[in-house]
Short mmCIF file of C-alpha atoms in Angstrom, two decimals:
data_model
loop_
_atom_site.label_atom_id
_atom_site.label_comp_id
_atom_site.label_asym_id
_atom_site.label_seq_id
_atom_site.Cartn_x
_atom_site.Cartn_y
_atom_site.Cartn_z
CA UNK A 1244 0.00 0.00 0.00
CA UNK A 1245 1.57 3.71 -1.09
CA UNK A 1246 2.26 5.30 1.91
CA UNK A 1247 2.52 9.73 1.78
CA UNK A 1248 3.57 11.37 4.83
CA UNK A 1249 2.93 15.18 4.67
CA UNK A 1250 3.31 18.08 6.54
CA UNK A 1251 -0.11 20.81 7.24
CA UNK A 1252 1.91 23.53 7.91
CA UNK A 1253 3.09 24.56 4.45
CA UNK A 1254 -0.33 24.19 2.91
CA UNK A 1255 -2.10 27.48 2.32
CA UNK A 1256 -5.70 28.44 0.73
CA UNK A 1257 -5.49 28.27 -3.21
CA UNK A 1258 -3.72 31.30 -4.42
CA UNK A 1259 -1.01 31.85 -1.70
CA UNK A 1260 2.71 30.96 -1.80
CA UNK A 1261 2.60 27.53 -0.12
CA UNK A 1262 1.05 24.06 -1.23
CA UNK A 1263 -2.28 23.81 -2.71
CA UNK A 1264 -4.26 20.99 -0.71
CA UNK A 1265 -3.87 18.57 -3.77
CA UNK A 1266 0.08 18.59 -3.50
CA UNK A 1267 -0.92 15.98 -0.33
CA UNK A 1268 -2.19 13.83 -3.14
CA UNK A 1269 0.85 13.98 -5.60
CA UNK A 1270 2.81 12.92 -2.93
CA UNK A 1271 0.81 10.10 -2.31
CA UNK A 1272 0.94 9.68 -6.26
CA UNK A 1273 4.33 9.70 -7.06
CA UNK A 1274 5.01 6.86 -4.38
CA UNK A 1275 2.95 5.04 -6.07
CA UNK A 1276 4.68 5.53 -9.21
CA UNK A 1277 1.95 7.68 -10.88
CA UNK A 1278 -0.52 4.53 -10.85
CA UNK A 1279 -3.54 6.09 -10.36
CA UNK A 1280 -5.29 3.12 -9.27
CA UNK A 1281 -2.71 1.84 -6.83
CA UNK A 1282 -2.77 5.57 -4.83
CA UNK A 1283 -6.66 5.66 -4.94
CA UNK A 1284 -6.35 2.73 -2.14
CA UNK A 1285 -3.60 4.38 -0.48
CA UNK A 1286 -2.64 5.93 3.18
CA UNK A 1287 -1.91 10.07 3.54
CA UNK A 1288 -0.80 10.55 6.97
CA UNK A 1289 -0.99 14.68 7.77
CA UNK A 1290 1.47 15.62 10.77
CA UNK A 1291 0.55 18.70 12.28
CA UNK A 1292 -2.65 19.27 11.62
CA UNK A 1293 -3.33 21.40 14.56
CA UNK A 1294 -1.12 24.12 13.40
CA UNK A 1295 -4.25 24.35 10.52
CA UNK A 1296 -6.23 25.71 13.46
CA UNK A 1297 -8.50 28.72 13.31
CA UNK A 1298 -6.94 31.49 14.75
CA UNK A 1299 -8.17 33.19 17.60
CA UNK A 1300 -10.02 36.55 17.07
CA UNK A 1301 -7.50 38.23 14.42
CA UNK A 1302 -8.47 40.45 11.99
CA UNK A 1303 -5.63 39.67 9.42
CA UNK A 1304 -6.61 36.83 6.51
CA UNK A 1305 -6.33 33.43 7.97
CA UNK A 1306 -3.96 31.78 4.59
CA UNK A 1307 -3.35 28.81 6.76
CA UNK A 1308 -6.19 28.53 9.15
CA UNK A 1309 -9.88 27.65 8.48
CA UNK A 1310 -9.44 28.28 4.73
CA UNK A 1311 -7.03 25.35 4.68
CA UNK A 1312 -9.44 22.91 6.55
CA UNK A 1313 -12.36 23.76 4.03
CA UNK A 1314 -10.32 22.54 1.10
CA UNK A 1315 -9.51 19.95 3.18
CA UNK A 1316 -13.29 18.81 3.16
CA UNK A 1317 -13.69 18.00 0.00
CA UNK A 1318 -10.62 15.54 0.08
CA UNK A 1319 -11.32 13.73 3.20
CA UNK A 1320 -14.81 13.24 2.25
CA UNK A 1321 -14.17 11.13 -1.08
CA UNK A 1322 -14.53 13.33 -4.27
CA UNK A 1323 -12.67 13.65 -7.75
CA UNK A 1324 -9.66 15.79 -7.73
CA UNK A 1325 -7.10 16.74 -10.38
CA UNK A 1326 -3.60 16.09 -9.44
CA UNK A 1327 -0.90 17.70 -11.13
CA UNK A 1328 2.09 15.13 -12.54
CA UNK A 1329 5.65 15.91 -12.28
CA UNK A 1330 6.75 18.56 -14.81
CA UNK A 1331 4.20 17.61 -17.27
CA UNK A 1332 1.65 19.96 -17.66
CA UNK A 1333 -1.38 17.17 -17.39
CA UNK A 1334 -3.22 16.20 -14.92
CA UNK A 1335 -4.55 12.88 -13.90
CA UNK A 1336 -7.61 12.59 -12.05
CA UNK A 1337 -8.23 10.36 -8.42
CA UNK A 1338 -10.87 9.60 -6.99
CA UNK A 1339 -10.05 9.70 -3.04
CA UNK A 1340 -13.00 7.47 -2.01
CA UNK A 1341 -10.99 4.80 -0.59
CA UNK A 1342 -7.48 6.61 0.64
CA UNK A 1343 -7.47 6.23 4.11
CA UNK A 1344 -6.28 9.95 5.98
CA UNK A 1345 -4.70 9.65 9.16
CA UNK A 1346 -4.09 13.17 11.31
CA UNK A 1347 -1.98 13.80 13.57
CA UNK A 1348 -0.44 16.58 15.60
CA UNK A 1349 0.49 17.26 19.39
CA UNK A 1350 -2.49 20.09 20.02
CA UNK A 1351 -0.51 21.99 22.67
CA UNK A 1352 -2.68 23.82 24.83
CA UNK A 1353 -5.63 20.85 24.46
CA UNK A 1354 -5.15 19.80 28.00
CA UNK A 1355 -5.87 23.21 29.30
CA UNK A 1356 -8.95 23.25 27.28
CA UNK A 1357 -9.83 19.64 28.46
CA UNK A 1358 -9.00 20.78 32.26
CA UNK A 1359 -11.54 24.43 31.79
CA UNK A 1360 -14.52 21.69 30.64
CA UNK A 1361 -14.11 19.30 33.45
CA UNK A 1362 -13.89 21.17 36.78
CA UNK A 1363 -16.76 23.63 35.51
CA UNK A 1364 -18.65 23.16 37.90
CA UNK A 1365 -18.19 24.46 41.65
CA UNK A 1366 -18.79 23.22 44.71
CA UNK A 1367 -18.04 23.56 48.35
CA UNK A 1368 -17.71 21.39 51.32
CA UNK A 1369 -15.63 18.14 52.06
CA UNK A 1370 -16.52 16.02 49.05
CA UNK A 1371 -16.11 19.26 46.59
CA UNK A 1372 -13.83 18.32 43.81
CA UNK A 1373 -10.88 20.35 43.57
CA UNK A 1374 -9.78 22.56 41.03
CA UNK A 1375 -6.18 21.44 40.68
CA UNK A 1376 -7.47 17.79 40.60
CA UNK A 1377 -6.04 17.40 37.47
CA UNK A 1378 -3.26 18.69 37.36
CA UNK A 1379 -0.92 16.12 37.80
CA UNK A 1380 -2.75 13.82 35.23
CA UNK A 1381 -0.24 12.93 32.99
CA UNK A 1382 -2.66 11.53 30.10
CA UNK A 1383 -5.03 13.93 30.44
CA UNK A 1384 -5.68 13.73 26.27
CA UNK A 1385 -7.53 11.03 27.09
CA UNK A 1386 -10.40 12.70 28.15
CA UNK A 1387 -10.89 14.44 24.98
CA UNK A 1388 -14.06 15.13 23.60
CA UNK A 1389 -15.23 16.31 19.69
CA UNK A 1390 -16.04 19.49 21.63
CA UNK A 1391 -12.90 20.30 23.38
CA UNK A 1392 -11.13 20.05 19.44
CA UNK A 1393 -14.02 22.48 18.49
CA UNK A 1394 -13.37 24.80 21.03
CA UNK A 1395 -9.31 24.28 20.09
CA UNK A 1396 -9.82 25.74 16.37
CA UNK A 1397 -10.82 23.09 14.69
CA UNK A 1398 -14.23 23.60 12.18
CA UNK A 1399 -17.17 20.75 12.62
CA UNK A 1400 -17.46 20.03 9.33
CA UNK A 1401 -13.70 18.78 9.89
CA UNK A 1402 -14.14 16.79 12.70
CA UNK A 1403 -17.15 14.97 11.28
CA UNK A 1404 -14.85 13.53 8.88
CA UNK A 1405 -12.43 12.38 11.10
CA UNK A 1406 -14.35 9.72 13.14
CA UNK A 1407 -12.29 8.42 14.97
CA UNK A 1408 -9.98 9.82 17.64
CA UNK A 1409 -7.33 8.55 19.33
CA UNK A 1410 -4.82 9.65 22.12
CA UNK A 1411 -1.37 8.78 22.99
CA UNK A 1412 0.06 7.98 26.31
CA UNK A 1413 2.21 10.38 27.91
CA UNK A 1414 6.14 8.74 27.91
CA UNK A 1415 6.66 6.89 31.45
CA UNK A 1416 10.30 6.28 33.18
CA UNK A 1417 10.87 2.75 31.15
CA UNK A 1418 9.69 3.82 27.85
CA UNK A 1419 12.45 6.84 28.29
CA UNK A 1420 15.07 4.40 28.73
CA UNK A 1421 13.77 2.18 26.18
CA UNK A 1422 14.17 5.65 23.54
CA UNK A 1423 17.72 5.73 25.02
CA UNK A 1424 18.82 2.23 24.41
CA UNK A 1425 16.63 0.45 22.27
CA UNK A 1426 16.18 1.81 18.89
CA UNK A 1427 18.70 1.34 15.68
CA UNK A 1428 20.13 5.07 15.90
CA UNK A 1429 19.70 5.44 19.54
CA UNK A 1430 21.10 8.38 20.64
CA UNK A 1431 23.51 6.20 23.20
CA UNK A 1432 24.84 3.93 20.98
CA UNK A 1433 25.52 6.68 18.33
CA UNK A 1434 28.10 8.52 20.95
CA UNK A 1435 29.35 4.90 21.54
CA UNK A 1436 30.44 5.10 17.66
CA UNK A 1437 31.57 8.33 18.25
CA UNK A 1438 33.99 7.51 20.96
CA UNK A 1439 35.38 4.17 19.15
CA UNK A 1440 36.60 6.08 16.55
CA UNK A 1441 39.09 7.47 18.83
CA UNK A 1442 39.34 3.71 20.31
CA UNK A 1443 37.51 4.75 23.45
CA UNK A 1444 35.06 2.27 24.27
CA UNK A 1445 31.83 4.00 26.16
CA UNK A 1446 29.22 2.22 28.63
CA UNK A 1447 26.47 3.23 30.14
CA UNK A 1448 25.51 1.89 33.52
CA UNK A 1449 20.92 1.14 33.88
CA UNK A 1450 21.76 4.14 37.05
CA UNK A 1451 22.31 6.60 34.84
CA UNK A 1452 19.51 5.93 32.59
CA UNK A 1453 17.27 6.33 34.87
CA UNK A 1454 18.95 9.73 36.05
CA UNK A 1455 18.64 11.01 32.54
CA UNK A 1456 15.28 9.75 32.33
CA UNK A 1457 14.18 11.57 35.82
CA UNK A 1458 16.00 14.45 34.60
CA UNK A 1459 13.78 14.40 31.66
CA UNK A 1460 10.16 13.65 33.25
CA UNK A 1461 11.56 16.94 35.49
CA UNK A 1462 11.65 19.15 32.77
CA UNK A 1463 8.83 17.55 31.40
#
């Protein structure tokens, strides 16, 4: 299955300098090595999509706001859309019924948003719920709600299209030390290579991975 991985931030509303919504599609295209029928059951991944956010109460034209999530409409939902082709000046036409869009982003501020809706409401007395009892909820995404992405910039129309929603965990202790150690390019192993070179032979001791992890959960 072609696979396109794009970015939202460098598309703009038709007419701008930036990306027209359809370069998403060439992408997905030209993996595919312009077989139209292979990309029209392919997978567009968009990373940062909440940078495509309506921007709060300014008067200045949103290029990269709302405008960009309405042409996004028409793409998500399944329609025909002309697509340029390399340098050629034709187009070929796909039909985006059956490409599967996955967004993602990191929605900063979402929490705080999340946090406003659920201590709303006040009370008083011994069984009153705190205000700061969430604060030190590390997966507070989880709680999410269509509304809370409304309220975050994002238009309805949009969200309908997107059905489903899904959160991440935050990172615990382990899976810090697992980022540390595990991976191919780890960053450990690559200042092991660094130090061989001058025949110095590096190791790192589970205690100190841990401190770096702590240090990290610290700074958050």
């Amino acid at each position: 299955v072609p696979l396109a991985i794009c970015d939202a931030t460098s598309l703009t509303e038709a007419g701008y300098i930036g990306d027209d919504v359809e370069s998403v599609l060439s992408k997905l295209l030209a993996n595919a090595d312009n077989d139209v029928e292979k990309a029209e059951n392919g997978i567009i991944f968009i990373d940062e999509i909440d940078k495509i956010a309506k921007k709060k109460n300014t008067t200045s034209r949103d290029v990269s706001g709302e405008s960009v999530q309405q042409a996004l409409l028409k793409l998500l939902e399944g329609s025909e859309v002309e697509v340029p082709v390399g340098a050629s000046s034709k187009n070929a036409v796909m039909n985006t019924r059956n490409i599967l869009f996955i967004c993602g982003g990191a929605f900063p501020g979402l929490e705080d948003i999340i946090k406003e809706r659920m201590t709303q409401h006040s009370s008083i007395g011994f069984h009153a719920e705190l205000k700061d009892k969430y604060d030190h909820e590390k997966n507070m995404l989880q709680y999410v709600t269509v509304e809370d992405i409304r309220k975050f910039g994002m238009i309805p129309e949009f969200i309908g299209r997107l059905p489903i929603i899904f959160t991440l965990n935050a990172l615990t202790k382990e899976m810090l030390v697992d980022i540390l150690k595990e991976p191919k390019n780890a960053i450990l192993k690559q200042y092991q290579k660094l130090l061989a070179l001058d025949e110095v032979d590096l190791q790192f001791e589970d205690g100190a991975l841990t401190a770096i992890a702590e240090k990290a959960m610290e700074k958050d």
